[in-house]
mmCIF file of N, CA and C in Angstrom:
data_model
loop_
_atom_site.group_PDB
_atom_site.id
_atom_site.type_symbol
_atom_site.label_atom_id
_atom_site.label_comp_id
_atom_site.label_asym_id
_atom_site.label_seq_id
_atom_site.Cartn_x
_atom_site.Cartn_y
_atom_site.Cartn_z
ATOM 1 N N MET C 126 0.611 -1.106 0.048
ATOM 2 C CA MET C 126 0.056 -0.022 -0.087
ATOM 3 C C MET C 126 0.956 1.529 0.183
ATOM 4 N N VAL C 127 1.939 1.076 0.545
ATOM 5 C CA VAL C 127 3.008 2.457 0.534
ATOM 6 C C VAL C 127 3.235 2.806 -0.649
ATOM 7 N N GLU C 128 3.471 1.736 -1.508
ATOM 8 C CA GLU C 128 4.268 1.921 -2.869
ATOM 9 C C GLU C 128 2.940 2.588 -3.492
ATOM 10 N N ILE C 129 2.019 2.044 -3.490
ATOM 11 C CA ILE C 129 0.613 2.564 -4.353
ATOM 12 C C ILE C 129 0.768 4.137 -4.018
ATOM 13 N N MET C 130 0.377 4.548 -2.669
ATOM 14 C CA MET C 130 0.109 5.668 -2.012
ATOM 15 C C MET C 130 1.099 6.541 -2.350
ATOM 16 N N SER C 131 2.523 6.129 -2.537
ATOM 17 C CA SER C 131 3.506 7.187 -2.826
ATOM 18 C C SER C 131 3.478 7.296 -4.488
ATOM 19 N N ALA C 132 3.138 6.979 -4.965
ATOM 20 C CA ALA C 132 2.954 6.912 -6.325
ATOM 21 C C ALA C 132 1.652 7.765 -6.688
ATOM 22 N N ALA C 133 0.451 7.706 -6.123
ATOM 23 C CA ALA C 133 -0.612 8.625 -5.970
ATOM 24 C C ALA C 133 -0.251 9.901 -5.592
ATOM 25 N N GLN C 134 0.575 10.130 -4.631
ATOM 26 C CA GLN C 134 0.912 11.318 -3.931
ATOM 27 C C GLN C 134 1.750 12.027 -5.244
ATOM 28 N N LEU C 135 2.658 11.126 -5.934
ATOM 29 C CA LEU C 135 3.571 11.965 -6.812
ATOM 30 C C LEU C 135 2.619 12.166 -8.080
ATOM 31 N N GLN C 136 1.804 11.309 -8.467
ATOM 32 C CA GLN C 136 0.968 11.869 -9.215
ATOM 33 C C GLN C 136 -0.115 12.830 -9.424
ATOM 34 N N HIS C 137 -0.460 12.774 -8.025
ATOM 35 C CA HIS C 137 -1.336 14.114 -7.451
ATOM 36 C C HIS C 137 -0.664 15.509 -7.798
ATOM 37 N N LEU C 138 0.669 15.588 -7.085
ATOM 38 C CA LEU C 138 1.532 16.603 -7.658
ATOM 39 C C LEU C 138 1.759 16.960 -9.041
ATOM 40 N N LYS C 139 2.156 16.013 -9.822
ATOM 41 C CA LYS C 139 2.120 16.007 -11.439
ATOM 42 C C LYS C 139 0.941 16.519 -11.954
ATOM 43 N N LEU C 140 -0.195 16.098 -11.570
ATOM 44 C CA LEU C 140 -1.648 16.405 -12.074
ATOM 45 C C LEU C 140 -1.788 17.972 -11.925
ATOM 46 N N TRP C 141 -1.740 18.248 -10.571
ATOM 47 C CA TRP C 141 -1.386 19.719 -10.414
ATOM 48 C C TRP C 141 -0.674 20.663 -11.255
ATOM 49 N N LEU C 142 0.811 20.028 -11.306
ATOM 50 C CA LEU C 142 1.570 21.125 -11.854
ATOM 51 C C LEU C 142 1.437 21.229 -13.186
ATOM 52 N N ALA C 143 0.937 20.189 -14.043
ATOM 53 C CA ALA C 143 0.646 20.349 -15.419
ATOM 54 C C ALA C 143 -0.896 20.781 -15.788
ATOM 55 N N GLY C 144 -1.629 20.804 -14.874
ATOM 56 C CA GLY C 144 -2.890 21.820 -15.094
ATOM 57 C C GLY C 144 -2.541 23.197 -15.097
ATOM 58 N N LYS C 145 -2.123 23.535 -13.682
ATOM 59 C CA LYS C 145 -1.595 24.817 -13.716
ATOM 60 C C LYS C 145 -0.842 25.314 -14.890
ATOM 61 N N ASP C 146 -0.037 24.752 -15.554
ATOM 62 C CA ASP C 146 0.592 24.976 -16.721
ATOM 63 C C ASP C 146 -0.253 24.718 -17.976
ATOM 64 N N LYS C 147 -1.452 24.632 -17.640
ATOM 65 C CA LYS C 147 -2.629 24.369 -18.898
ATOM 66 C C LYS C 147 -1.948 23.288 -20.143
ATOM 67 N N ASN C 148 -1.009 22.080 -19.361
ATOM 68 C CA ASN C 148 -0.764 21.444 -20.092
ATOM 69 C C ASN C 148 -1.716 19.927 -19.905
ATOM 70 N N TRP C 149 -2.947 19.934 -21.052
ATOM 71 C CA TRP C 149 -4.052 19.034 -20.699
ATOM 72 C C TRP C 149 -3.977 18.197 -21.043
ATOM 73 N N ASP C 150 -3.059 17.839 -21.859
ATOM 74 C CA ASP C 150 -2.719 15.949 -22.319
ATOM 75 C C ASP C 150 -1.899 15.318 -21.079
ATOM 76 N N LEU C 151 -0.746 16.121 -20.437
ATOM 77 C CA LEU C 151 -0.168 15.708 -19.248
ATOM 78 C C LEU C 151 -1.193 15.321 -18.385
ATOM 79 N N ALA C 152 -1.955 16.555 -17.846
ATOM 80 C CA ALA C 152 -2.784 16.178 -16.926
ATOM 81 C C ALA C 152 -3.852 15.511 -17.041
ATOM 82 N N ALA C 153 -4.393 15.225 -18.277
ATOM 83 C CA ALA C 153 -4.818 14.283 -18.542
ATOM 84 C C ALA C 153 -4.551 12.582 -18.340
ATOM 85 N N TYR C 154 -3.213 12.555 -18.856
ATOM 86 C CA TYR C 154 -2.444 11.097 -18.713
ATOM 87 C C TYR C 154 -2.161 10.698 -17.021
ATOM 88 N N GLU C 155 -1.697 11.875 -16.245
ATOM 89 C CA GLU C 155 -1.560 12.008 -14.810
ATOM 90 C C GLU C 155 -2.801 11.844 -14.112
ATOM 91 N N LEU C 156 -4.000 12.265 -14.684
ATOM 92 C CA LEU C 156 -5.315 11.764 -13.704
ATOM 93 C C LEU C 156 -5.576 10.275 -14.238
ATOM 94 N N ARG C 157 -5.211 9.838 -15.097
ATOM 95 C CA ARG C 157 -5.499 8.354 -15.398
ATOM 96 C C ARG C 157 -4.662 7.779 -14.769
ATOM 97 N N GLN C 158 -3.426 7.967 -14.543
ATOM 98 C CA GLN C 158 -2.178 7.129 -13.892
ATOM 99 C C GLN C 158 -2.740 7.354 -12.003
ATOM 100 N N LEU C 159 -3.290 8.419 -11.694
ATOM 101 C CA LEU C 159 -3.802 8.221 -10.208
ATOM 102 C C LEU C 159 -5.196 7.696 -10.141
ATOM 103 N N THR C 160 -5.888 7.650 -11.209
ATOM 104 C CA THR C 160 -7.373 7.099 -11.162
ATOM 105 C C THR C 160 -7.058 5.192 -11.159
ATOM 106 N N ASP C 161 -5.684 5.035 -11.781
ATOM 107 C CA ASP C 161 -5.344 3.466 -11.600
ATOM 108 C C ASP C 161 -4.775 3.124 -10.497
ATOM 109 N N SER C 162 -4.056 3.973 -9.793
ATOM 110 C CA SER C 162 -3.556 4.053 -8.545
ATOM 111 C C SER C 162 -4.416 3.812 -7.708
ATOM 112 N N ILE C 163 -5.711 4.835 -7.562
ATOM 113 C CA ILE C 163 -6.758 4.223 -6.629
ATOM 114 C C ILE C 163 -7.729 3.339 -6.738
ATOM 115 N N ALA C 164 -7.796 2.610 -8.027
ATOM 116 C CA ALA C 164 -8.321 1.342 -8.121
ATOM 117 C C ALA C 164 -7.371 0.289 -7.568
ATOM 118 N N GLU C 165 -6.124 0.147 -8.004
ATOM 119 C CA GLU C 165 -5.047 -0.698 -7.612
ATOM 120 C C GLU C 165 -5.081 -1.100 -6.388
ATOM 121 N N ALA C 166 -5.266 0.408 -5.271
ATOM 122 C CA ALA C 166 -5.370 -0.086 -3.995
ATOM 123 C C ALA C 166 -6.454 -0.640 -3.739
ATOM 124 N N ALA C 167 -7.354 -0.328 -3.975
ATOM 125 C CA ALA C 167 -8.959 -1.082 -3.843
ATOM 126 C C ALA C 167 -8.846 -2.385 -4.039
ATOM 127 N N VAL C 168 -8.644 -2.986 -5.094
ATOM 128 C CA VAL C 168 -8.573 -4.482 -5.334
ATOM 129 C C VAL C 168 -7.264 -5.189 -4.581
ATOM 130 N N LEU C 169 -6.021 -4.604 -4.349
ATOM 131 C CA LEU C 169 -5.113 -5.215 -3.511
ATOM 132 C C LEU C 169 -5.369 -5.227 -1.685
ATOM 133 N N TYR C 170 -6.310 -4.111 -1.561
ATOM 134 C CA TYR C 170 -6.315 -3.932 -0.114
ATOM 135 C C TYR C 170 -7.813 -3.735 0.180
ATOM 136 N N PRO C 171 -8.287 -5.046 0.534
ATOM 137 C CA PRO C 171 -9.795 -5.145 0.863
ATOM 138 C C PRO C 171 -10.194 -4.454 2.104
ATOM 139 N N GLY C 172 -9.501 -3.875 2.888
ATOM 140 C CA GLY C 172 -9.847 -3.530 4.229
ATOM 141 C C GLY C 172 -10.035 -1.950 4.043
ATOM 142 N N ILE C 173 -9.962 -1.301 2.656
ATOM 143 C CA ILE C 173 -10.336 -0.058 2.093
ATOM 144 C C ILE C 173 -11.679 -0.088 2.197
ATOM 145 N N PRO C 174 -12.747 0.772 3.033
ATOM 146 C CA PRO C 174 -14.135 0.438 2.932
ATOM 147 C C PRO C 174 -14.786 0.875 1.618
ATOM 148 N N VAL C 175 -15.616 0.736 0.872
ATOM 149 C CA VAL C 175 -16.070 0.646 -0.466
ATOM 150 C C VAL C 175 -16.201 1.979 -0.574
ATOM 151 N N ASP C 176 -16.804 2.875 0.211
ATOM 152 C CA ASP C 176 -17.217 4.077 0.130
ATOM 153 C C ASP C 176 -16.311 4.959 0.262
ATOM 154 N N ASN C 177 -15.249 4.538 0.520
ATOM 155 C CA ASN C 177 -13.868 5.533 0.375
ATOM 156 C C ASN C 177 -13.762 5.196 -1.213
ATOM 157 N N VAL C 178 -13.628 4.391 -1.706
ATOM 158 C CA VAL C 178 -13.466 4.423 -3.424
ATOM 159 C C VAL C 178 -14.624 5.195 -3.820
ATOM 160 N N THR C 179 -15.905 4.651 -3.885
ATOM 161 C CA THR C 179 -16.836 5.580 -4.504
ATOM 162 C C THR C 179 -17.176 6.832 -4.182
ATOM 163 N N THR C 180 -16.533 7.323 -3.425
ATOM 164 C CA THR C 180 -16.656 8.666 -2.927
ATOM 165 C C THR C 180 -15.805 9.719 -3.633
ATOM 166 N N MET C 181 -14.777 8.686 -4.318
ATOM 167 C CA MET C 181 -13.512 9.504 -5.009
ATOM 168 C C MET C 181 -14.256 9.779 -6.192
ATOM 169 N N MET C 182 -15.010 8.861 -6.871
ATOM 170 C CA MET C 182 -15.206 8.773 -8.411
ATOM 171 C C MET C 182 -15.791 10.020 -8.661
ATOM 172 N N ALA C 183 -16.568 11.091 -7.855
ATOM 173 C CA ALA C 183 -17.203 12.426 -8.095
ATOM 174 C C ALA C 183 -15.870 13.597 -8.276
ATOM 175 N N PRO C 184 -14.963 13.568 -7.396
ATOM 176 C CA PRO C 184 -13.867 14.311 -7.371
ATOM 177 C C PRO C 184 -13.068 14.140 -8.872
ATOM 178 N N LEU C 185 -13.003 12.530 -9.328
ATOM 179 C CA LEU C 185 -12.172 12.440 -10.212
ATOM 180 C C LEU C 185 -12.364 12.630 -11.587
ATOM 181 N N LEU C 186 -14.186 12.722 -11.494
ATOM 182 C CA LEU C 186 -14.928 13.194 -12.802
ATOM 183 C C LEU C 186 -14.841 14.476 -12.602
ATOM 184 N N SER C 187 -14.927 15.176 -11.694
ATOM 185 C CA SER C 187 -14.602 16.889 -11.558
ATOM 186 C C SER C 187 -13.522 16.876 -12.314
ATOM 187 N N VAL C 188 -12.495 16.514 -11.905
ATOM 188 C CA VAL C 188 -11.179 16.857 -12.542
ATOM 189 C C VAL C 188 -10.950 16.881 -13.948
ATOM 190 N N SER C 189 -11.642 15.248 -14.468
ATOM 191 C CA SER C 189 -11.518 15.164 -15.757
ATOM 192 C C SER C 189 -12.031 16.156 -16.350
ATOM 193 N N ASP C 190 -13.791 16.514 -16.167
ATOM 194 C CA ASP C 190 -14.235 17.282 -16.821
ATOM 195 C C ASP C 190 -13.625 18.867 -17.051
ATOM 196 N N ALA C 191 -13.118 19.215 -15.643
ATOM 197 C CA ALA C 191 -12.222 20.693 -16.107
ATOM 198 C C ALA C 191 -11.036 20.510 -16.993
ATOM 199 N N ILE C 192 -10.305 19.040 -17.007
ATOM 200 C CA ILE C 192 -9.250 18.944 -18.132
ATOM 201 C C ILE C 192 -9.828 18.890 -19.670
ATOM 202 N N ALA C 193 -10.912 18.249 -19.693
ATOM 203 C CA ALA C 193 -11.614 18.290 -20.917
ATOM 204 C C ALA C 193 -11.959 19.552 -21.542
ATOM 205 N N ALA C 194 -12.609 20.219 -20.671
ATOM 206 C CA ALA C 194 -12.828 21.513 -21.193
ATOM 207 C C ALA C 194 -11.828 22.570 -21.146
ATOM 208 N N LYS C 195 -10.445 22.265 -20.845
ATOM 209 C CA LYS C 195 -9.310 22.954 -20.535
ATOM 210 C C LYS C 195 -9.895 24.368 -19.759
ATOM 211 N N ASP C 196 -10.362 24.240 -18.723
ATOM 212 C CA ASP C 196 -10.960 25.125 -17.463
ATOM 213 C C ASP C 196 -9.986 25.370 -16.479
ATOM 214 N N SER C 197 -9.159 26.252 -16.389
ATOM 215 C CA SER C 197 -8.095 26.306 -15.505
ATOM 216 C C SER C 197 -8.656 26.622 -13.843
ATOM 217 N N ARG C 198 -9.995 27.475 -13.732
ATOM 218 C CA ARG C 198 -10.709 27.493 -12.853
ATOM 219 C C ARG C 198 -11.052 26.466 -12.138
ATOM 220 N N LYS C 199 -11.930 25.757 -12.962
ATOM 221 C CA LYS C 199 -12.612 24.530 -12.406
ATOM 222 C C LYS C 199 -11.609 23.791 -12.140
ATOM 223 N N PHE C 200 -10.739 23.456 -12.713
ATOM 224 C CA PHE C 200 -9.573 22.271 -12.445
ATOM 225 C C PHE C 200 -9.146 22.905 -11.219
ATOM 226 N N ALA C 201 -8.608 24.026 -10.975
ATOM 227 C CA ALA C 201 -8.393 24.196 -9.312
ATOM 228 C C ALA C 201 -9.008 24.092 -8.548
ATOM 229 N N GLY C 202 -10.391 24.182 -8.816
ATOM 230 C CA GLY C 202 -11.516 23.869 -7.603
ATOM 231 C C GLY C 202 -11.701 22.369 -7.639
ATOM 232 N N SER C 203 -11.855 21.693 -8.584
ATOM 233 C CA SER C 203 -11.907 20.375 -8.573
ATOM 234 C C SER C 203 -10.725 19.671 -7.881
ATOM 235 N N MET C 204 -9.523 20.237 -8.185
ATOM 236 C CA MET C 204 -8.210 19.379 -7.537
ATOM 237 C C MET C 204 -8.399 19.689 -5.711
ATOM 238 N N LYS C 205 -9.271 20.645 -5.461
ATOM 239 C CA LYS C 205 -9.288 20.924 -4.011
ATOM 240 C C LYS C 205 -10.443 20.243 -3.637
ATOM 241 N N GLY C 206 -11.365 19.710 -4.371
ATOM 242 C CA GLY C 206 -12.152 18.786 -3.992
ATOM 243 C C GLY C 206 -11.737 17.150 -3.838
ATOM 244 N N LEU C 207 -10.622 17.026 -4.567
ATOM 245 C CA LEU C 207 -10.029 15.745 -4.850
ATOM 246 C C LEU C 207 -9.116 15.373 -3.645
ATOM 247 N N THR C 208 -8.446 17.038 -3.378
ATOM 248 C CA THR C 208 -7.446 16.454 -2.431
ATOM 249 C C THR C 208 -7.912 16.334 -0.844
ATOM 250 N N ASP C 209 -9.617 17.208 -1.204
ATOM 251 C CA ASP C 209 -10.258 16.876 0.155
ATOM 252 C C ASP C 209 -10.635 15.286 0.793
ATOM 253 N N GLY C 210 -11.044 14.952 -0.580
ATOM 254 C CA GLY C 210 -11.512 13.506 -0.845
ATOM 255 C C GLY C 210 -10.278 12.355 -0.588
ATOM 256 N N CYS C 211 -8.826 12.730 -0.642
ATOM 257 C CA CYS C 211 -7.671 12.258 -0.579
ATOM 258 C C CYS C 211 -7.861 12.013 1.362
ATOM 259 N N ASN C 212 -7.947 13.230 1.722
ATOM 260 C CA ASN C 212 -7.456 13.385 3.329
ATOM 261 C C ASN C 212 -8.781 12.729 4.091
ATOM 262 N N ALA C 213 -9.672 12.795 3.517
ATOM 263 C CA ALA C 213 -10.895 12.244 4.498
ATOM 264 C C ALA C 213 -10.781 10.844 4.139
ATOM 265 N N CYS C 214 -10.515 10.334 3.151
ATOM 266 C CA CYS C 214 -10.082 8.547 3.050
ATOM 267 C C CYS C 214 -9.154 8.449 4.122
ATOM 268 N N HIS C 215 -7.976 8.986 4.107
ATOM 269 C CA HIS C 215 -6.729 8.814 5.078
ATOM 270 C C HIS C 215 -7.444 8.887 6.481
ATOM 271 N N SER C 216 -8.050 10.045 6.964
ATOM 272 C CA SER C 216 -8.933 9.947 8.259
ATOM 273 C C SER C 216 -9.718 8.575 8.561
ATOM 274 N N SER C 217 -10.525 8.258 7.680
ATOM 275 C CA SER C 217 -11.269 7.068 7.771
ATOM 276 C C SER C 217 -10.743 5.815 8.094
ATOM 277 N N MET C 218 -9.519 5.653 7.041
ATOM 278 C CA MET C 218 -8.766 4.965 7.528
ATOM 279 C C MET C 218 -7.768 4.427 8.530
ATOM 280 N N GLU C 219 -7.767 5.925 9.798
ATOM 281 C CA GLU C 219 -7.083 6.085 11.002
ATOM 282 C C GLU C 219 -5.698 6.473 10.170
ATOM 283 N N ARG C 220 -5.778 7.169 9.125
ATOM 284 C CA ARG C 220 -4.238 7.527 8.768
ATOM 285 C C ARG C 220 -4.337 9.248 8.649
ATOM 286 N N GLY C 221 -5.160 10.053 9.721
ATOM 287 C CA GLY C 221 -5.448 11.159 9.485
ATOM 288 C C GLY C 221 -4.304 12.001 9.670
ATOM 289 N N PHE C 222 -2.868 11.504 9.933
ATOM 290 C CA PHE C 222 -2.050 12.187 10.048
ATOM 291 C C PHE C 222 -1.010 12.423 8.540
ATOM 292 N N VAL C 223 -1.700 11.604 7.746
ATOM 293 C CA VAL C 223 -1.245 11.511 6.324
ATOM 294 C C VAL C 223 -2.292 12.737 5.502
ATOM 295 N N VAL C 224 -1.463 13.734 5.570
ATOM 296 C CA VAL C 224 -2.119 14.899 4.778
ATOM 297 C C VAL C 224 -1.723 15.558 3.568
ATOM 298 N N VAL C 225 -2.472 15.559 2.305
ATOM 299 C CA VAL C 225 -2.328 15.790 1.486
ATOM 300 C C VAL C 225 -2.655 17.334 0.806
ATOM 301 N N ARG C 226 -1.496 17.986 0.240
ATOM 302 C CA ARG C 226 -2.287 19.364 0.084
ATOM 303 C C ARG C 226 -1.817 19.882 -1.572
ATOM 304 N N LEU C 227 -2.524 20.903 -1.786
ATOM 305 C CA LEU C 227 -2.007 21.253 -2.924
ATOM 306 C C LEU C 227 -0.599 21.755 -3.136
ATOM 307 N N PRO C 228 0.243 21.773 -3.960
ATOM 308 C CA PRO C 228 1.458 21.936 -4.136
ATOM 309 C C PRO C 228 1.555 23.592 -4.311
ATOM 310 N N THR C 229 2.456 24.275 -3.232
ATOM 311 C CA THR C 229 2.684 25.470 -3.379
ATOM 312 C C THR C 229 4.004 25.714 -4.293
ATOM 313 N N ASP C 230 4.989 25.146 -4.105
ATOM 314 C CA ASP C 230 6.242 25.116 -4.662
ATOM 315 C C ASP C 230 6.217 24.930 -6.147
ATOM 316 N N ARG C 231 6.814 25.804 -7.130
ATOM 317 C CA ARG C 231 6.501 25.499 -8.509
ATOM 318 C C ARG C 231 7.792 24.656 -9.141
ATOM 319 N N PHE C 232 8.732 24.574 -8.160
ATOM 320 C CA PHE C 232 10.017 23.581 -8.901
ATOM 321 C C PHE C 232 10.009 22.402 -8.348
ATOM 322 N N LEU C 233 8.828 21.956 -7.770
ATOM 323 C CA LEU C 233 9.044 20.378 -7.634
ATOM 324 C C LEU C 233 7.808 19.840 -8.448
ATOM 325 N N PRO C 234 8.489 18.375 -8.752
ATOM 326 C CA PRO C 234 9.738 17.897 -8.758
ATOM 327 C C PRO C 234 10.296 18.561 -9.895
ATOM 328 N N ALA C 235 11.768 18.660 -9.582
ATOM 329 C CA ALA C 235 12.405 19.784 -10.523
ATOM 330 C C ALA C 235 13.013 18.917 -11.637
ATOM 331 N N ASN C 236 12.901 17.478 -11.732
ATOM 332 C CA ASN C 236 13.425 17.046 -13.067
ATOM 333 C C ASN C 236 12.260 16.936 -13.955
ATOM 334 N N GLN C 237 11.242 17.689 -14.190
ATOM 335 C CA GLN C 237 10.336 17.559 -15.187
ATOM 336 C C GLN C 237 9.502 19.011 -15.741
ATOM 337 N N LEU C 238 9.496 18.942 -16.609
ATOM 338 C CA LEU C 238 8.808 20.206 -17.151
ATOM 339 C C LEU C 238 7.217 20.209 -17.524
ATOM 340 N N PHE C 239 6.328 20.835 -17.007
ATOM 341 C CA PHE C 239 4.907 20.463 -17.260
ATOM 342 C C PHE C 239 4.151 21.625 -18.148
ATOM 343 N N ALA C 240 4.813 22.512 -18.698
ATOM 344 C CA ALA C 240 4.370 23.405 -19.682
ATOM 345 C C ALA C 240 4.055 22.479 -21.068
ATOM 346 N N PRO C 241 3.060 22.699 -21.848
ATOM 347 C CA PRO C 241 2.864 22.067 -22.950
ATOM 348 C C PRO C 241 4.470 22.341 -23.921
ATOM 349 N N GLN C 242 4.425 21.161 -24.755
ATOM 350 C CA GLN C 242 5.935 21.313 -25.460
ATOM 351 C C GLN C 242 6.172 22.347 -26.223
ATOM 352 N N GLY C 243 7.266 23.472 -26.510
ATOM 353 C CA GLY C 243 7.349 24.301 -27.174
ATOM 354 C C GLY C 243 6.851 25.825 -26.523
ATOM 355 N N LYS C 244 6.571 25.593 -25.321
ATOM 356 C CA LYS C 244 5.929 26.641 -24.543
ATOM 357 C C LYS C 244 7.198 26.736 -23.342
ATOM 358 N N ALA C 245 7.962 25.776 -23.128
ATOM 359 C CA ALA C 245 8.489 25.444 -21.711
ATOM 360 C C ALA C 245 9.988 26.283 -21.860
ATOM 361 N N ASP C 246 10.670 26.858 -21.147
ATOM 362 C CA ASP C 246 12.045 27.330 -20.835
ATOM 363 C C ASP C 246 12.655 26.115 -20.325
ATOM 364 N N VAL C 247 13.294 25.291 -21.112
ATOM 365 C CA VAL C 247 14.217 24.156 -20.654
ATOM 366 C C VAL C 247 15.380 24.813 -19.441
ATOM 367 N N ARG C 248 15.770 25.926 -19.549
ATOM 368 C CA ARG C 248 16.944 26.260 -18.871
ATOM 369 C C ARG C 248 16.342 26.286 -17.337
ATOM 370 N N ARG C 249 15.026 26.432 -16.923
ATOM 371 C CA ARG C 249 14.580 26.588 -15.756
ATOM 372 C C ARG C 249 15.440 25.716 -14.866
#
């Protein structure tokens, strides 16, 4: 579970950064990766309540809709809802000490560009 949730945390970060830079293709890709990680956790760890998994569907769909619409404002709001859902799941699993937030540092992770191709300054 640790490996899956560590991957999900990185996917959440990359999803946010891609969306903030309006790289909608990368954001859609990272959302698929994150959705797959959540599904994998649900399948491999039956101790996760079904409600935790099903309540994540609405926030994931909201993020997907924002990406499809290329709507930055809706994306930011839906990412907040997704993040809140992650933290609610952690709390319900007695892991409330694991708190995810929307990133504030533009330079993490430092080894990937998030702007669409041709729009990024590779020297950053």
